[in-house]
Amino acid sequence: MSSIIQLLPDHVANQIAAGEVVQRPASVVKELLENAIDAGATDIKLICKDAGKTLIQVIDNGKGMSVTDARLCFERHATSKIRKAEDLFDLHTKGFRGEALASIAAIAHVELKTKQEQEELGSHIVIEGSKFVSQEPAVLPKGTSFSVKNLFFNIPARRNFLKSDVVELRHIIDDFQRVALAHANIHFTLYHNGSEVFNLPQSNLRQRIVNIFAGKTNEKLVPINETTDILSIQGFIGKPEFAKKNRGEQFFFVNDRFIKNGYLHHAIMSAYEGLLKDGAQPSYFLYLDVPPHTIDINIHPTKTEIKFDDEHALYAILRSATKHSLGQFNVAPVLDFDRDANLDTPYSYQNKEADYPTIQVDSTFNPFAEEKKQPASSGNSFSYKTKTTAPSSWDSLYVGLKDAFEPQEMQFESEAITSSLFGENEVEKAKTATYQIHKKYIVSPIKSGMLIIDQQRAHQRILYEQFLKNITIQHASSQQLLFPLTLYFSGNELALLQELRSSLENTGFVFEDITSESVLISGMPVTVSESEVSIVLEQLISDLQDEIPDSSFSQMDSMAKSMAKSLAVKTGTYLTETEQENIVNNLFGCKEQSVSPFNKPTFITLSVEDLDKKFSI
């Protein structure tokens, strides 16, 4: 019997490895940026076209590679960061995988230009789908330029699974921001389709955060700094009043490497306990420095998950450090029984001399001297003694008081007594009345029994169809604001609002201007109050930021769902009888009244037969 196990060719093995290393264009961006940082670059440029599908180019001024190294870097298991297995537990670099460049070269057209500072000429290498095309000397500046063109050109199935350019660019920006936040001492620039998206000069950590997220980021940052034997923490956390619905501004860095860790996130959330609204997420940019031998960063293909030796200790330290910073900067209330705020010296009195009290003595004062008698009243003088005469008929003043204080007879509304259990008026009212149960359900009687309506889901369905109709027919009424409303968002959020501007204006929003830091709103839909504008837009951005639909109709549908979810009456809201009837009538005026926009039932029917069965037990 012939053998059925055989070794795979290198180009097939590289394509299989590429499935783990390269999931989308953002994966290539991450690998190339990390290699540039490991090369000691101080200036890194990222150039993308068509969200990385056509071109991803990273240019750095690092130390470059020799002719031999430039050729070897595309071989499998080739790396300059590891010599033995023990090095995996003492890593101080980023790109140690050894298969990244080989995997990228297997699924794209790759062009490498590199030169070391001491060399006169550099190397220019071209590889297409793991096939070596050419290598020749070239006149190049110091550093490396890595171009990846036509990603997944030889795997059309993988290319078809890529999302729209907007979504893929969003992932590229996310990875770019994570690398830029971890290295504030490096100048980063991002270009997309010829336009500059980010230009981040060398700065300190706080400036780097503000340059990336813009808006009022500087106002909401609270510094945190804690050093222990097993962990060093520095960075910033956000004030509770600036918390948002989404988790877009939450970053953990361990030894300058971005990670995701739900356990450490829980430590932050527990420190904010009692300071946040339901569903709100605080911002944090935390940099943890731990000994390399106490972590294992090789447990996940994308290296975004890390195994810690003692997670419980890290949890306790991180939680206490966060609570300490919130209390230290008067963000959270603290208990201090030894300090009296009334004894604090105002700043204006710190360098002022104390004023000593003075005593004034009246030397002419004689307590035994007789008071001078007042002269008799004359023309302009006033006499203190006035003669008061009582009215002759003083008893007439109290006439009528006795009758005023006597209790009068109380009258009660009489109830009509009828032979039936309910009167005719009550019976007529019961036919059309609605009732609210536990501030969650609306009960409405019908001929065959009763309807039990979920008020939140029903209102979502009503608002969803209204918004979808307004967006589709591009006509909606708007209420103008007396004073325009200014809202601050990050650069990514403002770019998304700019893209959705026309659709939002069809729902009733009126935008005066959208700048690089804020948005100015002068009008809003009739169904939205001024206090709800920021909530609606934040929820919309949160819902659409990760997965924006490809087609415009799906995008409009997602917008209508998000706005309906934000504005619908919530469970626990008291509704008047008129509001209950409006929800019932409008629900059954919808095209699809049985389910909410999220395919959840809006009502159930309870027939008389069902009630009879309950009582027949």
Coordinates of C-alpha atoms in Angstrom, one line a residue:
M1 CA 0.0 0.0 0.0
S2 CA 1.4 3.4 -1.0
S3 CA 2.1 6.1 1.5
I4 CA -0.6 8.8 1.8
I5 CA 1.3 11.3 4.0
Q6 CA 3.6 13.8 2.2
L7 CA 5.3 17.1 2.8
L8 CA 3.5 20.2 1.5
P9 CA 5.4 22.4 -1.0
D10 CA 6.7 25.6 0.5
H11 CA 4.3 27.9 -1.4
V12 CA 1.3 25.8 -0.1
A13 CA 2.6 25.8 3.4
N14 CA 3.1 29.6 3.2
Q15 CA -0.5 30.1 2.1
I16 CA -1.8 28.0 5.0
A17 CA 0.3 30.0 7.4
A18 CA -1.0 33.2 5.8
G19 CA -4.5 32.1 6.9
E20 CA -3.4 32.6 10.5
V21 CA -1.1 35.6 10.0
V22 CA -3.0 37.6 7.4
Q23 CA -6.7 37.8 8.0
R24 CA -7.3 41.2 6.4
P25 CA -5.2 44.2 5.2
A26 CA -4.9 45.5 8.8
S27 CA -2.9 42.3 9.7
V28 CA -0.3 43.3 7.1
V29 CA -0.2 46.8 8.5
K30 CA 0.4 45.6 12.0
E31 CA 3.3 43.3 11.0
L32 CA 5.1 45.9 8.9
L33 CA 4.7 48.6 11.5
E34 CA 6.1 46.4 14.2
N35 CA 9.1 45.4 12.1
A36 CA 9.8 49.1 11.4
I37 CA 9.7 49.8 15.2
D38 CA 12.1 46.9 15.9
A39 CA 14.4 48.4 13.2
G40 CA 14.9 51.5 15.4
A41 CA 12.9 53.9 13.2
T42 CA 12.0 57.4 14.4
D43 CA 9.9 58.3 11.4
I44 CA 7.3 55.8 9.9
K45 CA 5.0 56.5 7.0
L46 CA 2.0 54.2 6.2
I47 CA 0.5 54.6 2.7
C48 CA -2.7 52.7 1.7
K49 CA -4.9 52.6 -1.4
D50 CA -8.4 51.1 -1.5
A51 CA -8.2 50.3 2.2
G52 CA -5.1 48.2 1.7
K53 CA -6.6 45.9 -1.0
T54 CA -4.5 47.6 -3.8
L55 CA -1.5 48.9 -1.8
I56 CA 0.0 48.8 1.6
Q57 CA 3.4 50.6 1.9
V58 CA 5.4 51.2 5.1
I59 CA 8.5 53.5 4.8
D60 CA 10.8 53.9 7.8
N61 CA 14.3 55.4 8.5
G62 CA 15.5 52.4 10.5
K63 CA 18.8 50.6 10.3
G64 CA 17.8 48.6 7.2
M65 CA 19.0 45.2 6.1
S66 CA 22.0 43.8 4.3
V67 CA 21.8 42.1 0.9
T68 CA 21.8 38.6 2.5
D69 CA 19.2 39.6 5.2
A70 CA 16.9 41.1 2.6
R71 CA 16.7 37.8 0.8
L72 CA 16.5 35.6 4.0
C73 CA 13.7 37.6 5.6
F74 CA 11.1 36.0 3.2
E75 CA 12.1 32.4 4.2
R76 CA 9.9 30.5 6.7
H77 CA 10.9 30.5 10.3
A78 CA 13.4 33.3 9.6
T79 CA 13.8 36.0 12.4
S80 CA 16.4 38.1 13.9
K81 CA 14.8 38.3 17.4
I82 CA 15.1 34.7 18.6
R83 CA 18.1 32.4 18.9
K84 CA 16.8 29.7 21.3
A85 CA 13.5 28.6 22.8
E86 CA 14.3 30.4 26.1
D87 CA 14.2 33.7 24.2
L88 CA 10.4 33.3 23.9
F89 CA 10.1 34.1 27.6
D90 CA 12.4 37.1 27.5
L91 CA 11.1 39.1 24.6
H92 CA 11.9 42.8 24.2
T93 CA 10.8 43.1 20.5
K94 CA 7.6 42.8 18.6
G95 CA 8.0 40.9 15.3
F96 CA 9.4 37.6 16.4
R97 CA 6.9 35.3 14.5
G98 CA 9.3 34.2 11.7
E99 CA 6.5 33.5 9.3
A100 CA 5.0 37.0 8.8
L101 CA 6.9 38.1 5.7
A102 CA 6.9 34.7 4.2
S103 CA 3.1 34.5 4.6
I104 CA 2.6 38.0 3.2
A105 CA 4.8 37.2 0.2
A106 CA 2.7 34.1 -0.5
I107 CA -0.5 36.0 -1.1
A108 CA 0.6 39.3 -2.6
H109 CA 3.0 41.1 -4.9
V110 CA 5.8 42.3 -2.6
E111 CA 8.5 44.9 -3.3
L112 CA 11.3 45.5 -0.8
K113 CA 13.7 48.4 -0.9
T114 CA 16.3 48.5 2.0
K115 CA 19.7 50.0 2.7
Q116 CA 22.0 50.2 5.7
E117 CA 23.6 53.5 6.6
Q118 CA 27.2 52.4 6.1
E119 CA 26.5 50.9 2.7
E120 CA 26.6 52.8 -0.6
L121 CA 23.9 50.8 -2.3
G122 CA 20.8 49.0 -1.1
S123 CA 18.8 46.0 -2.3
H124 CA 15.6 46.0 -4.4
I125 CA 13.7 42.7 -4.3
V126 CA 10.5 41.7 -6.0
I127 CA 8.5 38.6 -5.1
E128 CA 5.1 37.6 -6.4
G129 CA 3.1 34.8 -4.7
S130 CA 6.2 33.2 -3.1
K131 CA 7.9 33.3 -6.5
F132 CA 11.2 35.1 -6.5
V133 CA 11.3 37.5 -9.4
S134 CA 14.3 39.8 -9.1
Q135 CA 17.0 41.1 -6.7
E136 CA 19.3 43.9 -7.8
P137 CA 21.3 46.8 -6.2
A138 CA 19.7 50.2 -6.1
V139 CA 20.4 53.8 -4.9
L140 CA 18.2 54.2 -1.9
P141 CA 18.0 56.3 1.3
K142 CA 18.7 54.8 4.7
G143 CA 15.9 52.5 6.0
T144 CA 13.3 50.2 4.5
S145 CA 10.4 50.6 2.2
F146 CA 8.0 47.6 2.1
S147 CA 5.2 47.6 -0.5
V148 CA 2.4 44.9 -0.5
K149 CA 0.2 45.1 -3.6
N150 CA -2.9 43.2 -4.7
L151 CA -3.5 41.4 -1.5
F152 CA -5.0 37.9 -1.9
F153 CA -4.6 38.1 -5.7
N154 CA -4.1 34.3 -5.9
I155 CA -6.8 33.4 -3.4
P156 CA -10.0 35.0 -4.8
A157 CA -12.2 33.3 -2.2
R158 CA -10.3 35.1 0.7
R159 CA -10.5 38.4 -1.2
N160 CA -14.2 38.0 -1.6
F161 CA -14.6 37.7 2.2
L162 CA -13.1 41.1 2.7
K163 CA -15.6 43.8 3.8
S164 CA -16.2 47.2 2.2
D165 CA -13.4 49.8 2.0
V166 CA -14.9 51.7 4.9
V167 CA -14.8 48.7 7.2
E168 CA -11.3 47.6 6.2
L169 CA -10.0 51.2 6.6
R170 CA -11.5 51.2 10.1
H171 CA -9.5 48.1 11.0
I172 CA -6.3 49.6 9.6
I173 CA -6.8 52.8 11.6
D174 CA -7.4 50.8 14.7
D175 CA -4.1 48.9 14.4
F176 CA -2.3 52.1 13.4
Q177 CA -3.6 53.9 16.5
R178 CA -2.6 51.0 18.8
V179 CA 1.0 51.0 17.5
A180 CA 1.1 54.9 17.6
L181 CA -0.2 55.0 21.2
A182 CA 2.5 52.6 22.3
H183 CA 5.3 54.6 20.8
A184 CA 4.9 58.3 21.3
N185 CA 8.6 58.9 20.6
I186 CA 8.1 58.0 16.9
H187 CA 6.7 60.2 14.2
F188 CA 3.8 58.4 12.5
T189 CA 2.0 59.4 9.3
L190 CA -1.0 57.7 7.6
Y191 CA -2.1 58.4 4.0
H192 CA -5.1 56.9 2.3
N193 CA -5.8 57.3 -1.4
G194 CA -3.5 60.3 -1.5
S195 CA -5.0 62.2 1.5
E196 CA -3.4 62.6 4.9
V197 CA -5.4 60.9 7.7
F198 CA -3.0 61.2 10.6
N199 CA 0.2 63.2 11.2
L200 CA 1.5 62.4 14.7
P201 CA 4.7 64.1 15.5
Q202 CA 7.0 63.0 18.3
S203 CA 5.5 64.0 21.6
N204 CA 4.8 62.8 25.1
L205 CA 2.0 60.3 25.9
R206 CA -0.7 62.9 26.8
Q207 CA -0.1 64.8 23.5
R208 CA -0.2 61.6 21.5
I209 CA -3.6 60.7 22.9
V210 CA -5.0 64.2 22.2
N211 CA -3.5 64.2 18.7
I212 CA -5.2 60.9 17.8
F213 CA -8.6 61.4 19.4
A214 CA -8.9 65.2 19.3
G215 CA -12.0 66.9 20.6
K216 CA -12.0 67.5 24.4
T217 CA -9.8 64.5 25.1
N218 CA -7.3 66.6 27.1
E219 CA -10.1 67.7 29.5
K220 CA -11.2 64.2 30.4
L221 CA -7.8 62.6 31.1
V222 CA -6.9 61.8 34.7
P223 CA -3.2 60.6 35.2
I224 CA -2.5 57.4 36.9
N225 CA 1.0 56.3 38.2
E226 CA 1.8 53.4 40.4
T227 CA 5.0 51.4 40.9
T228 CA 5.3 48.1 42.7
D229 CA 7.8 45.2 42.7
I230 CA 5.7 43.1 40.2
L231 CA 4.0 45.8 38.2
S232 CA 4.5 49.4 37.1
I233 CA 1.4 51.3 35.8
Q234 CA 1.3 54.7 34.1
G235 CA -1.1 56.3 31.7
F236 CA -4.5 58.0 31.9
I237 CA -8.1 57.2 32.7
G238 CA -11.2 59.1 31.7
K239 CA -13.5 61.1 33.9
P240 CA -16.9 59.4 34.5
E241 CA -18.9 62.2 33.0
F242 CA -17.2 61.6 29.6
A243 CA -18.0 57.9 29.5
K244 CA -19.5 56.6 26.3
K245 CA -21.6 53.7 25.1
N246 CA -18.9 52.0 23.1
R247 CA -15.5 50.7 24.1
G248 CA -13.5 52.4 21.4
E249 CA -11.2 54.3 23.8
Q250 CA -10.0 51.5 26.0
F251 CA -6.4 50.4 25.6
F252 CA -4.1 48.1 27.6
F253 CA -0.4 48.0 26.8
V254 CA 1.9 45.5 28.4
N255 CA 5.6 46.2 27.7
D256 CA 4.5 48.5 24.8
R257 CA 2.4 45.8 23.2
F258 CA -1.4 46.2 22.8
I259 CA -3.4 43.5 24.5
K260 CA -7.0 42.6 25.2
N261 CA -7.8 41.2 28.6
G262 CA -11.3 41.0 30.1
Y263 CA -10.0 40.2 33.6
L264 CA -8.1 43.5 33.8
H265 CA -11.0 45.4 32.2
H266 CA -13.2 44.1 35.0
A267 CA -10.7 45.6 37.5
I268 CA -11.1 49.0 35.9
M269 CA -14.9 48.7 35.8
S270 CA -15.0 47.7 39.5
A271 CA -13.0 50.8 40.4
Y272 CA -15.6 53.0 38.6
E273 CA -18.4 51.3 40.5
G274 CA -21.1 53.8 41.4
L275 CA -19.7 56.5 39.2
L276 CA -21.0 55.4 35.8
K277 CA -24.5 55.2 34.2
D278 CA -25.8 51.8 33.1
G279 CA -24.1 50.6 30.0
A280 CA -21.5 53.4 30.0
Q281 CA -17.8 52.6 29.3
P282 CA -14.9 54.7 30.7
S283 CA -11.9 55.6 28.6
Y284 CA -8.5 54.4 29.7
F285 CA -5.0 54.4 28.2
L286 CA -2.9 52.2 30.6
Y287 CA 0.7 51.1 30.2
L288 CA 1.7 48.1 32.2
D289 CA 5.4 47.3 32.6
V290 CA 6.1 43.8 33.9
P291 CA 9.2 41.6 33.9
P292 CA 9.3 39.7 30.5
H293 CA 9.7 36.3 32.2
T294 CA 6.4 36.6 34.0
I295 CA 4.3 36.7 30.8
D296 CA 3.7 34.5 27.8
I297 CA 2.7 36.4 24.7
N298 CA 2.9 33.4 22.3
I299 CA -0.5 32.0 23.2
H300 CA -2.5 33.7 20.4
P301 CA -1.7 34.0 16.7
T302 CA -2.3 37.8 16.6
K303 CA -0.3 38.3 19.9
T304 CA -3.2 40.3 21.4
E305 CA -3.7 38.0 24.4
I306 CA -1.1 37.5 27.1
K307 CA -0.8 34.9 29.9
F308 CA 0.2 36.4 33.2
D309 CA 1.9 34.5 36.1
D310 CA -0.1 36.2 38.8
E311 CA -3.3 37.8 37.4
H312 CA -4.9 38.2 40.9
A313 CA -2.1 40.5 42.1
L314 CA -2.3 42.5 38.9
Y315 CA -6.1 42.8 39.3
A316 CA -5.8 44.1 42.9
I317 CA -3.0 46.6 42.1
L318 CA -4.8 47.9 39.0
R319 CA -8.1 48.4 40.8
S320 CA -6.6 50.2 43.8
A321 CA -4.4 52.4 41.6
T322 CA -7.5 53.4 39.5
K323 CA -9.5 54.2 42.6
H324 CA -6.6 56.2 44.1
S325 CA -6.3 58.4 41.0
L326 CA -10.0 59.0 40.9
G327 CA -10.0 60.1 44.5
Q328 CA -6.7 62.0 44.3
F329 CA -8.0 64.3 41.6
N330 CA -11.4 64.7 43.2
V331 CA -13.2 62.8 40.5
A332 CA -14.6 60.4 43.1
P333 CA -15.6 61.3 46.6
V334 CA -13.2 60.3 49.3
L335 CA -13.5 59.9 53.1
D336 CA -11.0 62.1 55.0
F337 CA -12.0 62.9 58.6
D338 CA -8.8 64.8 59.4
R339 CA -9.2 67.5 56.8
D340 CA -11.4 70.5 57.1
A341 CA -12.0 72.3 53.8
N342 CA -12.9 75.5 55.7
L343 CA -9.4 75.7 57.0
D344 CA -7.8 75.7 53.5
T345 CA -5.9 79.0 52.8
P346 CA -7.1 80.7 49.5
Y347 CA -4.4 81.1 46.9
S348 CA -4.7 84.9 47.0
Y349 CA -3.9 84.9 50.8
Q350 CA -0.9 82.6 50.7
N351 CA 1.8 85.4 50.7
K352 CA -0.2 88.0 52.6
E353 CA 0.8 89.2 56.0
A354 CA -1.6 88.6 58.9
D355 CA -3.6 91.6 60.1
Y356 CA -3.5 91.9 63.9
P357 CA -6.7 93.2 65.7
T358 CA -6.6 96.6 67.3
I359 CA -8.4 97.8 70.4
Q360 CA -9.9 101.3 70.6
V361 CA -10.6 102.8 74.1
D362 CA -12.9 105.8 74.8
S363 CA -11.1 107.7 77.4
T364 CA -14.0 110.1 78.1
F365 CA -16.4 107.3 79.0
N366 CA -17.7 107.5 82.6
P367 CA -20.3 104.9 83.7
F368 CA -21.2 107.0 86.8
A369 CA -22.1 110.1 85.0
E370 CA -25.8 111.0 85.0
E371 CA -27.6 111.1 81.7
K372 CA -28.7 114.4 80.6
K373 CA -32.5 114.9 80.7
Q374 CA -34.1 115.3 77.4
P375 CA -35.7 118.7 76.8
A376 CA -39.4 119.1 76.5
S377 CA -40.9 118.5 73.1
S378 CA -40.9 121.5 70.9
G379 CA -41.7 122.2 67.3
N380 CA -39.4 119.7 65.5
S381 CA -38.7 117.3 68.4
F382 CA -40.4 113.9 68.7
S383 CA -41.8 112.5 71.9
Y384 CA -41.2 108.8 72.6
K385 CA -44.2 108.8 75.0
T386 CA -47.4 108.4 73.0
K387 CA -50.8 108.1 74.5
T388 CA -52.7 105.1 73.2
T389 CA -56.5 105.1 73.7
A390 CA -58.3 101.8 73.6
P391 CA -61.4 101.8 71.4
S392 CA -64.6 102.2 73.3
S393 CA -66.3 99.3 71.5
W394 CA -63.5 96.8 71.9
D395 CA -65.8 93.8 72.0
S396 CA -66.9 94.5 68.4
L397 CA -63.5 93.4 67.2
Y398 CA -64.3 89.7 68.0
V399 CA -67.7 89.6 66.4
G400 CA -68.0 86.6 64.0
L401 CA -64.9 84.7 65.2
K402 CA -67.0 82.1 66.9
D403 CA -68.8 81.2 63.6
A404 CA -65.6 81.2 61.6
F405 CA -64.0 78.5 63.8
E406 CA -67.0 76.2 64.1
P407 CA -66.7 73.1 62.0
Q408 CA -69.0 73.1 59.0
E409 CA -70.8 70.1 57.7
M410 CA -68.7 68.0 55.3
Q411 CA -70.3 66.9 52.0
F412 CA -69.3 63.6 50.3
E413 CA -69.8 62.7 46.7
S414 CA -72.6 60.2 46.6
E415 CA -72.1 57.0 44.6
A416 CA -74.8 55.7 42.4
I417 CA -76.1 52.3 43.4
T418 CA -77.1 50.1 40.5
S419 CA -78.2 46.6 40.2
S420 CA -75.2 45.6 38.0
L421 CA -71.6 45.1 39.2
F422 CA -70.4 47.9 36.9
G423 CA -72.2 50.9 35.6
E424 CA -72.9 51.5 31.9
N425 CA -70.2 54.2 31.7
E426 CA -67.6 51.9 33.3
V427 CA -68.6 49.1 30.9
E428 CA -68.2 51.4 27.9
K429 CA -64.8 52.6 29.1
A430 CA -63.5 49.1 29.7
K431 CA -64.1 48.3 26.1
T432 CA -61.4 50.8 25.0
A433 CA -59.3 51.3 28.0
T434 CA -55.6 50.3 28.2
Y435 CA -53.7 49.4 31.4
Q436 CA -49.9 49.4 32.1
I437 CA -48.5 46.5 34.1
H438 CA -45.2 46.9 36.0
K439 CA -44.3 49.8 33.7
K440 CA -43.4 47.3 31.1
Y441 CA -46.5 45.9 29.4
I442 CA -49.6 47.5 28.0
V443 CA -52.8 45.4 28.3
S444 CA -55.6 46.2 25.8
P445 CA -58.9 44.2 25.7
I446 CA -60.1 42.8 22.4
K447 CA -63.1 40.9 21.3
S448 CA -61.5 37.4 21.7
G449 CA -59.6 38.2 24.9
M450 CA -56.7 40.6 25.5
L451 CA -53.5 41.9 24.0
I452 CA -50.3 42.1 26.1
I453 CA -47.9 44.5 24.4
D454 CA -44.2 45.1 25.2
Q455 CA -44.1 48.9 25.3
Q456 CA -40.4 49.2 24.4
R457 CA -40.4 46.8 21.5
A458 CA -43.6 48.2 20.1
H459 CA -42.2 51.8 20.2
Q460 CA -39.1 50.6 18.5
R461 CA -41.1 49.2 15.7
I462 CA -43.1 52.5 15.4
L463 CA -40.0 54.7 15.4
Y464 CA -38.1 52.3 13.1
E465 CA -40.7 52.5 10.3
Q466 CA -40.9 56.3 10.7
F467 CA -37.2 56.8 10.4
L468 CA -36.8 54.4 7.5
K469 CA -39.7 56.1 5.7
N470 CA -38.1 59.6 6.3
I471 CA -34.7 58.4 5.1
T472 CA -36.1 56.7 2.0
I473 CA -38.3 59.5 0.8
Q474 CA -35.7 62.1 1.9
H475 CA -38.3 64.2 3.6
A476 CA -38.6 64.7 7.4
S477 CA -39.7 67.6 9.6
S478 CA -37.1 69.3 11.7
Q479 CA -37.2 71.6 14.7
Q480 CA -34.7 74.4 14.8
L481 CA -32.6 75.1 17.9
L482 CA -32.5 78.6 19.3
F483 CA -28.8 78.1 20.1
P484 CA -26.8 75.6 17.9
L485 CA -25.5 72.6 19.8
T486 CA -21.8 71.7 19.7
L487 CA -20.8 68.1 20.2
Y488 CA -17.2 66.8 20.4
F489 CA -16.1 63.5 18.8
S490 CA -12.9 61.8 17.9
G491 CA -11.5 61.8 14.4
N492 CA -12.8 58.4 13.5
E493 CA -16.3 59.2 14.8
L494 CA -16.4 62.5 12.9
A495 CA -15.4 60.8 9.7
L496 CA -18.2 58.4 10.1
L497 CA -20.7 61.2 10.8
Q498 CA -19.5 63.0 7.7
E499 CA -20.2 59.9 5.7
L500 CA -23.7 59.5 7.2
R501 CA -24.5 63.3 7.0
S502 CA -26.9 63.1 4.1
S503 CA -28.8 60.2 5.6
L504 CA -29.0 61.9 9.0
E505 CA -30.3 65.1 7.4
N506 CA -33.1 63.1 5.8
T507 CA -34.2 62.0 9.3
G508 CA -34.4 65.7 10.5
F509 CA -31.0 66.6 11.7
V510 CA -29.5 69.9 10.4
F511 CA -25.7 70.2 10.5
E512 CA -24.2 73.7 10.2
D513 CA -20.7 72.4 10.2
I514 CA -18.5 69.4 10.8
T515 CA -14.9 70.3 11.7
S516 CA -11.9 68.2 12.6
E517 CA -12.9 68.2 16.3
S518 CA -16.6 68.9 16.6
V519 CA -20.0 69.0 14.9
L520 CA -22.4 71.9 15.1
I521 CA -26.1 71.0 15.0
S522 CA -28.8 73.6 14.5
G523 CA -31.8 71.3 14.0
M524 CA -33.0 67.9 15.0
P525 CA -35.9 65.5 14.4
V526 CA -39.2 66.4 16.0
T527 CA -39.2 63.1 18.0
V528 CA -35.7 63.9 19.5
S529 CA -35.2 66.3 22.5
E530 CA -32.1 68.4 22.8
S531 CA -30.8 66.3 25.7
E532 CA -31.1 63.1 23.6
V533 CA -29.1 64.3 20.6
S534 CA -25.7 63.3 21.9
I535 CA -27.1 59.9 23.1
V536 CA -28.6 59.2 19.7
L537 CA -25.4 60.0 17.8
E538 CA -23.2 58.1 20.2
Q539 CA -25.4 55.0 20.0
L540 CA -25.5 55.3 16.2
I541 CA -21.7 55.6 16.0
S542 CA -21.3 52.6 18.4
D543 CA -23.6 50.4 16.3
L544 CA -22.1 51.3 12.9
Q545 CA -18.4 51.7 13.8
D546 CA -17.4 48.0 13.7
E547 CA -19.4 46.6 10.8
I548 CA -20.7 49.1 8.3
P549 CA -23.0 47.4 5.7
D550 CA -21.8 47.4 2.2
S551 CA -25.0 48.5 0.5
S552 CA -26.6 51.9 1.1
F553 CA -30.0 50.4 1.9
S554 CA -28.5 48.2 4.6
Q555 CA -26.7 51.2 6.0
M556 CA -30.0 53.2 6.1
D557 CA -31.7 50.2 7.8
S558 CA -29.0 50.0 10.4
M559 CA -29.3 53.8 11.1
A560 CA -33.1 53.5 11.5
K561 CA -32.7 50.5 13.9
S562 CA -30.0 52.3 16.0
M563 CA -32.1 55.5 16.3
A564 CA -35.2 53.6 17.2
K565 CA -33.4 51.7 19.9
S566 CA -32.1 54.9 21.4
L567 CA -35.3 56.9 21.4
A568 CA -37.9 54.2 22.2
V569 CA -39.5 54.3 25.7
K570 CA -37.6 52.1 28.0
T571 CA -38.9 49.4 30.4
G572 CA -39.7 51.1 33.7
T573 CA -41.2 54.2 32.1
Y574 CA -44.6 55.3 33.3
L575 CA -47.1 56.0 30.5
T576 CA -50.3 57.9 30.7
E577 CA -53.5 56.4 29.3
T578 CA -53.2 58.6 26.2
E579 CA -49.6 57.5 25.6
Q580 CA -50.6 53.9 25.9
E581 CA -53.4 54.3 23.4
N582 CA -51.1 56.1 21.0
I583 CA -48.6 53.2 21.1
V584 CA -51.3 50.6 20.6
N585 CA -52.9 52.5 17.7
N586 CA -49.5 53.4 16.0
L587 CA -48.3 49.8 16.4
F588 CA -51.2 48.4 14.5
G589 CA -50.7 51.0 11.8
C590 CA -47.3 49.7 11.0
K591 CA -46.6 47.4 8.1
E592 CA -45.1 44.7 10.3
Q593 CA -46.5 45.0 13.8
S594 CA -45.8 41.6 15.2
V595 CA -42.1 41.9 15.6
S596 CA -39.6 44.6 16.6
P597 CA -36.8 45.8 14.3
F598 CA -34.7 43.2 16.0
N599 CA -37.1 40.3 15.3
K600 CA -38.5 40.1 18.8
P601 CA -42.3 39.7 19.3
T602 CA -44.0 42.9 20.2
F603 CA -47.2 41.5 21.6
I604 CA -49.0 38.2 22.5
T605 CA -52.7 37.4 22.5
L606 CA -54.4 35.8 25.5
S607 CA -57.8 34.5 24.5
V608 CA -60.8 33.9 26.8
E609 CA -60.3 30.2 26.3
D610 CA -56.8 30.4 27.7
L611 CA -58.1 32.2 30.7
D612 CA -60.9 29.6 31.2
K613 CA -58.2 26.9 31.2
K614 CA -56.4 28.7 33.9
F615 CA -59.5 28.8 36.1
S616 CA -60.6 25.3 35.4
I617 CA -57.7 23.7 37.4

